[in-house]
Amino acid sequence: MHKYINQLAANDQLLIVDREVDPLYELAAVTKKVQDQGDQAIRFNNVKGTNFPIVSNLYGSRRRLCDLISAPIDGFCNTWTEILSKTDASTTAPTQKVKPPVDLVAGKLSELPLITYHEKDAGPDFTSASFRAKDPDSVVPNLSFHRSMYVNDQELRIRLGSSHDMAKYQKRAEEKGQALEAALLIGVSPEIFLAACTSIPLASNELQLAATIAGKAIDSYQCETVDLEVPATTQIVIEGRILPNELRKEGPFGEFLGYYVPEGDNHVFEISKVSWRKDALFHSVLCGSAEDLSVLEAVTAARTYKHLVSAGLPGIIDVSCSPAFMNTTIKIDQQFEGHARQVLMTAFGAGMDYNRACFVVDEDIDITNMNEVMWAYLTRGRVDKRAMILDDIPGFYRDPHKDYWGRIGIDATMPIDRKDEFIRKSVPGVDDIDLQDYIKSK
Ligand SMILES: Cc1cc2nc3c(=O)[nH]c(=O)nc-3n(C[C@H](O)[C@H](O)[C@H](O)COP(=O)(O)O)c2cc1C
């Protein structure tokens, strides 16, 4: 984490806030303002009520995400697919056991930054914590994110997304009448953050993926109060257990879809130890912001890309999930009439949760720019013949009113036999113009 922050600073990608900032709304407001104007990361050095410096917006840039895995700007999907294949084939151990860091300090939960993000949130939340937990049956460990609401020094309330691996572990533990031990990791190195965002098969270990990205086993130490190993570079670790058969009020909270999830009966996390490295940095993620969504968009797009390529479909160039990861756009090199429709049908099978609207475009379209994608749809053929509505396909797991049911597929490609009519016009020389040579400043 420190190494990454130093790199961002050296590359002019880190803004520093020295002025005192209130963790009640003000920190989120400054973060949002920075994100509205650009993609730089931020470091808050003086946050009321805590000694921890807070960093945010570390992953809110597509360029930086590509750099983290040494991919070209339009090559995240391809490079990520190669990393996943290497991980599947890896025979080396994902972790190397080390002693707990000598600078580890034990403390109380309330010493950490308690950040309230949105107007109607029930209280402060930890939004960047990835949970380390083990499958009670197979004992394969997992990493995944679950927002956690601060209650007091002994208790957090967590909302487990039912499609996530940890929810399945919790259910299995509960069936045996057991609590599920877990460790919340706040402030992890980038490869661990990326691995935690990714959904891989239940039987796989996400630290194996982190080890592939890092190119070496992840140094990990044994927690004191739970039977789990955690990466040694983690800035802050909260150990504890999810109680079986116990639900208490959690929420409301301003969620990634842009609305509040109402108060609900959710799980209780009983804390047994809180510790941090000396000089620890706390990571804050504004839920639903570019930082939260860019990584999910990138890994969701890569999943669809891998699915299409593995299905043997030709001409798949790239996939994006901008502007929200419920939307998928696929760039193809059209090979035959009807190619785009075949791609659409296959793409829906890549993962039922998120690709509600799917577009297929030609290779000249910028798939991260929805205006371009819509322009292609509106100018390259009939709108009525190039849209397919799939009725009554279930939405994602939290959808009591079926608001997220149904899918729409849009073929926004040009007719394959009339490509010469769709050559994009261009103005020669525009890229070489420097306006300062032409316009006098007052
Ligand atoms: C910063 C961040 C925060 C997230 N918070 C939540 C959350 O609070 N609840 C949730 O259900 N999913 C959340 N997610 C999504 C999933 O936890 C994440 O995609 C994870 O990979 C699921 O892992 P699994 O497939 O191993 O269960 C978050 C993702 C990110 C990147």
PDB file of C-alpha atoms and ligand atoms in Angstrom, residues 59 126-129 142-148 159-169 193-202 206 253 255-256 283 285-287 291-293 295-296 299-300 303 325 354 397-398, ligand 1:
ATOM      1  CA  TYR A  59      -8.384   2.457  -8.261  1.00  0.00           C
ATOM      2  CA  PHE A 126     -16.208   0.317   6.548  1.00  0.00           C
ATOM      3  CA  THR A 127     -16.498   0.127   2.769  1.00  0.00           C
ATOM      4  CA  SER A 128     -13.060  -1.038   1.628  1.00  0.00           C
ATOM      5  CA  ALA A 129     -12.641  -4.085   3.872  1.00  0.00           C
ATOM      6  CA  ASN A 142     -11.840 -16.690   0.131  1.00  0.00           C
ATOM      7  CA  LEU A 143     -11.565 -12.925  -0.172  1.00  0.00           C
ATOM      8  CA  SER A 144     -14.581 -10.716  -0.833  1.00  0.00           C
ATOM      9  CA  PHE A 145     -15.939  -7.277   0.056  1.00  0.00           C
ATOM     10  CA  HIS A 146     -18.885  -6.736   2.375  1.00  0.00           C
ATOM     11  CA  ARG A 147     -19.851  -3.342   3.651  1.00  0.00           C
ATOM     12  CA  SER A 148     -19.799  -3.257   7.474  1.00  0.00           C
ATOM     13  CA  ARG A 159     -24.868  -7.265   4.768  1.00  0.00           C
ATOM     14  CA  LEU A 160     -23.839 -10.450   2.981  1.00  0.00           C
ATOM     15  CA  GLY A 161     -24.738 -10.497  -0.703  1.00  0.00           C
ATOM     16  CA  SER A 162     -26.354 -13.927  -1.031  1.00  0.00           C
ATOM     17  CA  SER A 163     -24.574 -14.723  -4.312  1.00  0.00           C
ATOM     18  CA  HIS A 164     -21.143 -14.184  -2.732  1.00  0.00           C
ATOM     19  CA  ASP A 165     -18.936 -17.015  -1.579  1.00  0.00           C
ATOM     20  CA  MET A 166     -18.754 -15.831   2.011  1.00  0.00           C
ATOM     21  CA  ALA A 167     -22.557 -15.916   2.297  1.00  0.00           C
ATOM     22  CA  LYS A 168     -22.390 -19.596   1.271  1.00  0.00           C
ATOM     23  CA  TYR A 169     -19.662 -20.269   3.894  1.00  0.00           C
ATOM     24  CA  PHE A 193      -7.481  -5.736  -3.855  1.00  0.00           C
ATOM     25  CA  LEU A 194      -7.866  -6.865  -7.486  1.00  0.00           C
ATOM     26  CA  ALA A 195      -8.043 -10.534  -6.474  1.00  0.00           C
ATOM     27  CA  ALA A 196     -10.689  -9.789  -3.827  1.00  0.00           C
ATOM     28  CA  CYS A 197     -12.878  -8.063  -6.447  1.00  0.00           C
ATOM     29  CA  THR A 198     -12.863 -11.130  -8.665  1.00  0.00           C
ATOM     30  CA  SER A 199     -15.373 -13.947  -8.517  1.00  0.00           C
ATOM     31  CA  ILE A 200     -13.550 -17.202  -9.125  1.00  0.00           C
ATOM     32  CA  PRO A 201     -14.897 -20.740  -8.602  1.00  0.00           C
ATOM     33  CA  LEU A 202     -15.773 -21.556  -4.998  1.00  0.00           C
ATOM     34  CA  GLU A 206      -8.132 -15.756  -4.409  1.00  0.00           C
ATOM     35  CA  PHE A 253     -26.928   2.859   3.314  1.00  0.00           C
ATOM     36  CA  GLU A 255     -25.504   1.792  -2.330  1.00  0.00           C
ATOM     37  CA  PHE A 256     -23.592   1.334  -5.615  1.00  0.00           C
ATOM     38  CA  HIS A 283      -8.458   3.022   2.761  1.00  0.00           C
ATOM     39  CA  VAL A 285     -13.994   3.767  -0.796  1.00  0.00           C
ATOM     40  CA  LEU A 286     -16.976   5.926  -1.727  1.00  0.00           C
ATOM     41  CA  CYS A 287     -19.569   3.280  -2.619  1.00  0.00           C
ATOM     42  CA  GLU A 291     -13.087   3.718  -7.530  1.00  0.00           C
ATOM     43  CA  ASP A 292     -15.724   1.210  -6.439  1.00  0.00           C
ATOM     44  CA  LEU A 293     -17.064   0.529  -9.926  1.00  0.00           C
ATOM     45  CA  VAL A 295     -12.460  -2.492 -10.781  1.00  0.00           C
ATOM     46  CA  LEU A 296     -15.779  -4.324 -10.792  1.00  0.00           C
ATOM     47  CA  VAL A 299     -13.185  -7.786 -13.919  1.00  0.00           C
ATOM     48  CA  THR A 300     -16.813  -8.266 -15.012  1.00  0.00           C
ATOM     49  CA  ARG A 303     -15.275 -12.478 -17.394  1.00  0.00           C
ATOM     50  CA  PHE A 325     -21.193  -2.806 -14.583  1.00  0.00           C
ATOM     51  CA  TYR A 354     -24.889  -7.878 -14.100  1.00  0.00           C
ATOM     52  CA  TYR A 397     -30.003 -11.432  -5.969  1.00  0.00           C
ATOM     53  CA  ARG A 398     -31.458  -8.382  -4.194  1.00  0.00           C
TER      54      ARG A 398
HETATM   55  C1  LIG B   1     -14.695  -1.753  -2.911  1.00  0.00           C
HETATM   56  C2  LIG B   1     -15.749  -2.811  -3.072  1.00  0.00           C
HETATM   57  C3  LIG B   1     -16.767  -2.913  -2.142  1.00  0.00           C
HETATM   58  C4  LIG B   1     -17.754  -3.876  -2.292  1.00  0.00           C
HETATM   59  N1  LIG B   1     -18.718  -3.965  -1.355  1.00  0.00           N
HETATM   60  C5  LIG B   1     -19.692  -4.902  -1.454  1.00  0.00           C
HETATM   61  C6  LIG B   1     -20.714  -5.003  -0.466  1.00  0.00           C
HETATM   62  O1  LIG B   1     -20.768  -4.224   0.481  1.00  0.00           O
HETATM   63  N2  LIG B   1     -21.654  -5.969  -0.586  1.00  0.00           N
HETATM   64  C7  LIG B   1     -21.637  -6.853  -1.628  1.00  0.00           C
HETATM   65  O2  LIG B   1     -22.500  -7.715  -1.703  1.00  0.00           O
HETATM   66  N3  LIG B   1     -20.688  -6.777  -2.592  1.00  0.00           N
HETATM   67  C8  LIG B   1     -19.715  -5.829  -2.518  1.00  0.00           C
HETATM   68  N4  LIG B   1     -18.734  -5.751  -3.480  1.00  0.00           N
HETATM   69  C9  LIG B   1     -18.735  -6.748  -4.566  1.00  0.00           C
HETATM   70  C10 LIG B   1     -18.172  -8.137  -4.167  1.00  0.00           C
HETATM   71  O3  LIG B   1     -17.840  -8.293  -2.859  1.00  0.00           O
HETATM   72  C11 LIG B   1     -16.998  -8.543  -4.975  1.00  0.00           C
HETATM   73  O4  LIG B   1     -17.307  -8.480  -6.310  1.00  0.00           O
HETATM   74  C12 LIG B   1     -16.404  -9.920  -4.623  1.00  0.00           C
HETATM   75  O5  LIG B   1     -15.563 -10.299  -5.625  1.00  0.00           O
HETATM   76  C13 LIG B   1     -17.298 -11.094  -4.489  1.00  0.00           C
HETATM   77  O6  LIG B   1     -16.424 -12.193  -4.235  1.00  0.00           O
HETATM   78  P1  LIG B   1     -16.824 -13.716  -4.270  1.00  0.00           P
HETATM   79  O7  LIG B   1     -17.311 -14.007  -5.656  1.00  0.00           O
HETATM   80  O8  LIG B   1     -15.555 -14.398  -3.915  1.00  0.00           O
HETATM   81  O9  LIG B   1     -17.875 -13.905  -3.258  1.00  0.00           O
HETATM   82  C14 LIG B   1     -17.738  -4.774  -3.387  1.00  0.00           C
HETATM   83  C15 LIG B   1     -16.719  -4.666  -4.308  1.00  0.00           C
HETATM   84  C16 LIG B   1     -15.745  -3.689  -4.184  1.00  0.00           C
HETATM   85  C17 LIG B   1     -14.670  -3.587  -5.210  1.00  0.00           C
END
